[in-house]
Amino acid sequence: MLGLDVSELIFTVGVLAVCGSIAGFLAGLLGIGGGVIFVPALYFVFISVLKVDPNLAMVLATGTSLMCMIPTSISAAISQYRRGNTDMHVIKRWSLGMLCGVVVGSVISAFYGGQWLAILFGSVMILNSINTLFRANAKPAFKTLPRQFFQNIIAFCIACFSVMLGIGGGTLTVPILNACSVEPHKAIGTSSAVSLFVCVPGAIILILSGHTPPNAPIGTFGLVNLLGAICVIPLSVLAAPYGVRFGKNIKPATLKRIFAIALFIVSVRMLLSAI
């Protein structure tokens, strides 16, 4: 079935289902959209089980990750909003910059993507995790967010890099908001909305980006593998609200450390596989 024997099919579906549960929980807990789990897991399945070329595998992993994050981000964003953790003023100020960044990042990924994205993913996330881990109790670098012009640049860069890496936006948003004196729970809640802003248009653009590669696995449309997304999405949606509830009772510094450790582990694994 689907070019796999029964054991391979069960293993593939099992891996994706487990990753969906973990990613959904982390999306609610940390506001990271789940991409830091989805991308390495999908990349591993594509190259190890489905025997996809590593360059194509990374592009498909990022596109599919964005699709997987749509329902997860909706679930997490709604839960965070209901708990009063979303700063809608930031979302409104960042909206134009994020949309522009999504378009640019999608174009780069669709036409110039490859295994270098895996190396970029691992490198950026390792640096991010180390900075977050050792600055868990550090004072914010700035008292407030910068002027609107610089916020547009920040929003553009977050969206552009997030689409290229398939991570949704929360992974980069949380440290930036924390550095600008935004309270951690509020930063995480806002980043869930940022992830939604990034993954919806990003996934649509990559589905409609052009011709589906001839050697892509079955169920691929454009640069998104819908069969992989179907295996991941249900459990990720169910797990996201539990992450939100669990995170409400955790100290801000502890939340930062959990975020950093989870990010470091998956980043190292991704970087090693790419190299």
C-alpha positions as MATLAB code, in Angstrom:
seq = 'MLGLDVSELIFTVGVLAVCGSIAGFLAGLLGIGGGVIFVPALYFVFISVLKVDPNLAMVLATGTSLMCMIPTSISAAISQYRRGNTDMHVIKRWSLGMLCGVVVGSVISAFYGGQWLAILFGSVMILNSINTLFRANAKPAFKTLPRQFFQNIIAFCIACFSVMLGIGGGTLTVPILNACSVEPHKAIGTSSAVSLFVCVPGAIILILSGHTPPNAPIGTFGLVNLLGAICVIPLSVLAAPYGVRFGKNIKPATLKRIFAIALFIVSVRMLLSAI';
ca = [
       0.000    0.000    0.000;
       1.398    3.395   -1.082;
       4.572    1.555   -2.150;
       5.244    0.287    1.398;
       4.844   -3.110    3.006;
       2.512   -3.392    6.001;
       5.255   -3.001    8.650;
       6.673    0.095    6.966;
       3.212    1.607    6.638;
       2.395    0.986   10.313;
       5.768    2.412   11.369;
       5.318    5.523    9.220;
       1.790    6.242   10.434;
       2.846    5.572   14.051;
       5.799    7.966   13.867;
       3.665   10.720   12.370;
       0.851   10.178   14.886;
       3.239   10.386   17.855;
       4.864   13.495   16.410;
       1.431   15.028   15.905;
       0.579   14.494   19.576;
       3.902   15.928   20.793;
       3.786   18.862   18.393;
       0.219   19.743   19.315;
       1.019   19.685   23.030;
       4.125   21.842   22.526;
       2.157   24.242   20.321;
      -0.229   24.919   23.180;
       2.445   24.868   25.879;
       5.087   26.986   24.158;
       3.305   28.754   21.298;
       5.749   27.311   18.756;
       3.252   26.026   16.200;
       4.645   22.480   16.207;
       6.983   22.992   13.254;
      10.120   22.204   15.259;
       8.698   18.686   15.643;
       6.928   18.333   12.289;
       9.859   19.297   10.057;
      12.464   16.823   11.441;
       9.862   14.030   11.677;
       8.591   14.509    8.127;
      12.137   14.871    6.808;
      13.085   11.580    8.510;
      10.056    9.753    7.075;
      10.580   11.121    3.568;
      14.275   10.173    3.305;
      14.341    7.000    5.436;
      11.019    5.338    4.624;
       9.825    6.835    1.345;
      13.377    7.163   -0.097;
      12.891   10.734   -1.286;
      15.948   12.718   -2.379;
      17.189   14.799    0.617;
      16.906   18.092   -1.278;
      13.285   17.439   -2.214;
      12.560   15.893    1.194;
      13.421   19.130    3.020;
      11.224   21.261    0.777;
       8.314   18.835    1.161;
       8.881   18.673    4.928;
       8.639   22.454    5.288;
       5.566   22.730    3.051;
       3.787   19.818    4.733;
       4.713   21.164    8.159;
       2.982   24.452    7.378;
      -0.149   22.542    6.343;
      -0.036   20.436    9.523;
       0.236   23.554   11.658;
      -2.963   25.179   10.373;
      -5.430   23.279   12.604;
      -2.870   23.042   15.429;
      -2.309   26.784   15.371;
      -6.046   27.463   15.223;
      -6.616   25.270   18.273;
      -3.718   26.784   20.228;
      -4.522   30.368   19.191;
      -8.172   30.056   20.241;
      -7.196   28.538   23.600;
      -4.631   31.266   24.249;
      -7.036   34.032   23.202;
      -9.737   32.750   25.533;
      -7.259   32.850   28.408;
      -6.352   36.463   27.623;
      -2.809   35.659   26.504;
      -2.958   37.212   23.016;
      -1.811   40.789   22.376;
      -3.980   41.749   19.397;
      -2.263   45.147   19.095;
       0.972   43.347   18.172;
      -0.845   41.138   15.647;
      -2.431   44.175   13.964;
       0.877   46.065   13.818;
       2.723   43.041   12.423;
       0.121   41.801    9.938;
       1.381   43.567    6.787;
       5.030   42.737    7.461;
       4.161   39.091    8.141;
       2.155   38.695    4.937;
       4.973   40.185    2.862;
       7.480   37.910    4.591;
       5.330   34.835    3.896;
       5.240   35.599    0.165;
       9.010   36.140   -0.082;
       9.834   33.093    2.043;
       7.480   30.867    0.036;
       9.056   31.925   -3.253;
      12.574   31.265   -1.955;
      11.562   27.858   -0.606;
       9.691   26.821   -3.754;
      12.341   27.795   -6.273;
      15.619   27.668   -4.363;
      14.899   25.236   -1.514;
      16.996   22.152   -0.839;
      19.118   20.449    1.753;
      20.693   23.795    2.689;
      17.361   24.564    4.349;
      17.915   21.637    6.714;
      21.323   23.030    7.669;
      19.826   26.506    8.102;
      17.000   25.065   10.205;
      19.354   23.240   12.550;
      21.794   26.129   12.883;
      19.201   28.836   13.559;
      17.285   26.705   16.039;
      20.417   25.648   17.976;
      21.459   29.277   18.414;
      17.916   30.185   19.400;
      17.690   27.389   21.976;
      21.060   28.188   23.571;
      20.174   31.863   23.851;
      16.801   31.040   25.423;
      18.218   28.446   27.836;
      20.935   30.641   29.273;
      18.763   33.740   29.371;
      15.758   32.113   31.062;
      16.078   34.430   34.077;
      17.771   37.277   32.281;
      16.210   40.722   32.248;
      14.685   41.847   28.933;
      17.084   43.674   26.639;
      14.545   46.410   25.843;
      11.783   48.081   27.835;
       9.259   48.097   24.986;
       8.860   47.038   21.396;
      10.606   49.364   18.892;
       8.952   51.862   16.586;
       6.492   50.671   13.934;
       9.087   50.725   11.131;
      11.372   48.315   12.981;
       8.409   46.171   14.028;
       7.551   45.769   10.335;
      11.093   44.574    9.671;
      10.920   42.154   12.612;
       7.560   40.778   11.430;
       8.842   40.394    7.860;
      11.975   38.510    8.961;
      10.039   36.231   11.329;
       7.538   35.295    8.613;
      10.131   34.900    5.856;
      12.449   32.630    7.847;
       9.528   30.724    9.371;
       8.023   29.809    6.007;
      11.399   28.739    4.630;
      12.006   26.569    7.692;
       8.415   25.342    8.051;
       8.217   26.411   11.689;
       5.190   28.690   11.748;
       6.625   31.748   13.484;
       6.288   31.136   17.210;
       9.817   29.781   17.575;
      11.260   33.160   16.617;
       8.459   35.313   18.015;
       8.690   34.176   21.644;
      12.366   35.160   22.224;
      11.882   38.499   20.467;
       8.811   39.458   22.486;
      10.492   38.316   25.706;
      13.514   40.485   24.863;
      11.150   43.458   24.517;
       9.667   43.037   28.010;
       6.524   41.177   26.939;
       5.462   38.814   29.750;
       6.253   35.144   28.815;
       2.677   33.839   28.871;
       1.565   36.818   26.779;
       4.482   36.266   24.381;
       3.547   32.606   23.958;
      -0.135   33.409   23.426;
       0.681   36.090   20.848;
       3.094   33.776   19.054;
       0.284   31.244   18.553;
      -1.593   33.874   16.550;
       1.603   34.735   14.646;
       1.968   31.059   13.714;
      -1.542   31.085   12.284;
      -0.761   34.202   10.242;
       2.317   32.495    8.795;
       1.239   28.908    8.149;
      -2.115   29.481    6.401;
      -0.914   31.663    3.498;
       2.436   29.823    3.418;
       0.799   26.413    2.931;
      -1.595   27.760    0.293;
       1.237   29.340   -1.689;
       3.341   26.150   -1.585;
       0.391   23.990   -2.699;
      -0.215   26.318   -5.638;
       3.480   27.012   -6.265;
       3.660   25.034   -9.480;
       4.280   21.559  -10.839;
       4.447   18.686   -8.358;
       7.951   17.099   -8.544;
       7.806   13.821  -10.536;
       9.659   11.845   -7.834;
       7.534   13.172   -4.949;
       5.715   10.572   -2.803;
       2.059    9.792   -3.500;
      -0.417   12.344   -2.171;
       1.831   15.335   -2.913;
       0.284   18.485   -4.358;
       2.698   21.261   -5.227;
       5.199   21.103   -2.368;
       2.817   19.738    0.273;
       2.241   16.045    1.017;
      -1.386   15.839    2.097;
      -1.208   12.179    3.141;
       1.518   13.026    5.658;
      -0.577   15.906    6.939;
      -3.637   13.673    7.370;
      -1.629   11.307    9.604;
      -0.394   14.163   11.795;
      -3.227   16.660   12.103;
      -5.950   14.900   14.183;
      -3.845   14.147   17.272;
      -2.042   17.491   17.096;
      -5.378   19.323   17.280;
      -6.545   17.246   20.232;
      -3.274   17.765   22.137;
      -2.903   21.552   21.738;
      -5.476   22.626   24.395;
      -3.836   20.306   26.944;
      -0.543   22.119   26.379;
      -2.240   25.453   27.027;
      -3.753   24.217   30.303;
      -0.502   22.664   31.459;
       1.501   25.801   30.666;
      -0.830   28.031   32.706;
       0.561   26.535   35.924;
       4.264   26.718   35.022;
       6.615   29.537   36.034;
       7.795   31.750   33.135;
      11.485   30.832   33.544;
      10.608   27.129   33.516;
       8.575   27.605   30.351;
      11.595   29.196   28.701;
      13.855   26.301   29.710;
      11.393   23.686   28.418;
      11.174   25.627   25.163;
      14.974   25.785   24.846;
      15.660   22.116   25.629;
      12.980   20.842   23.236;
      14.287   23.144   20.525;
      17.911   22.122   21.047;
      17.213   18.378   20.820;
      15.300   18.478   17.550;
      17.705   21.030   16.038;
      20.792   18.929   16.671;
      19.063   15.880   15.208;
      18.071   17.861   12.114;
      21.535   19.347   11.607;
      23.272   15.988   11.911;
      20.959   14.357    9.386;
      21.479   17.217    6.926;
      25.281   17.173    7.220;
];
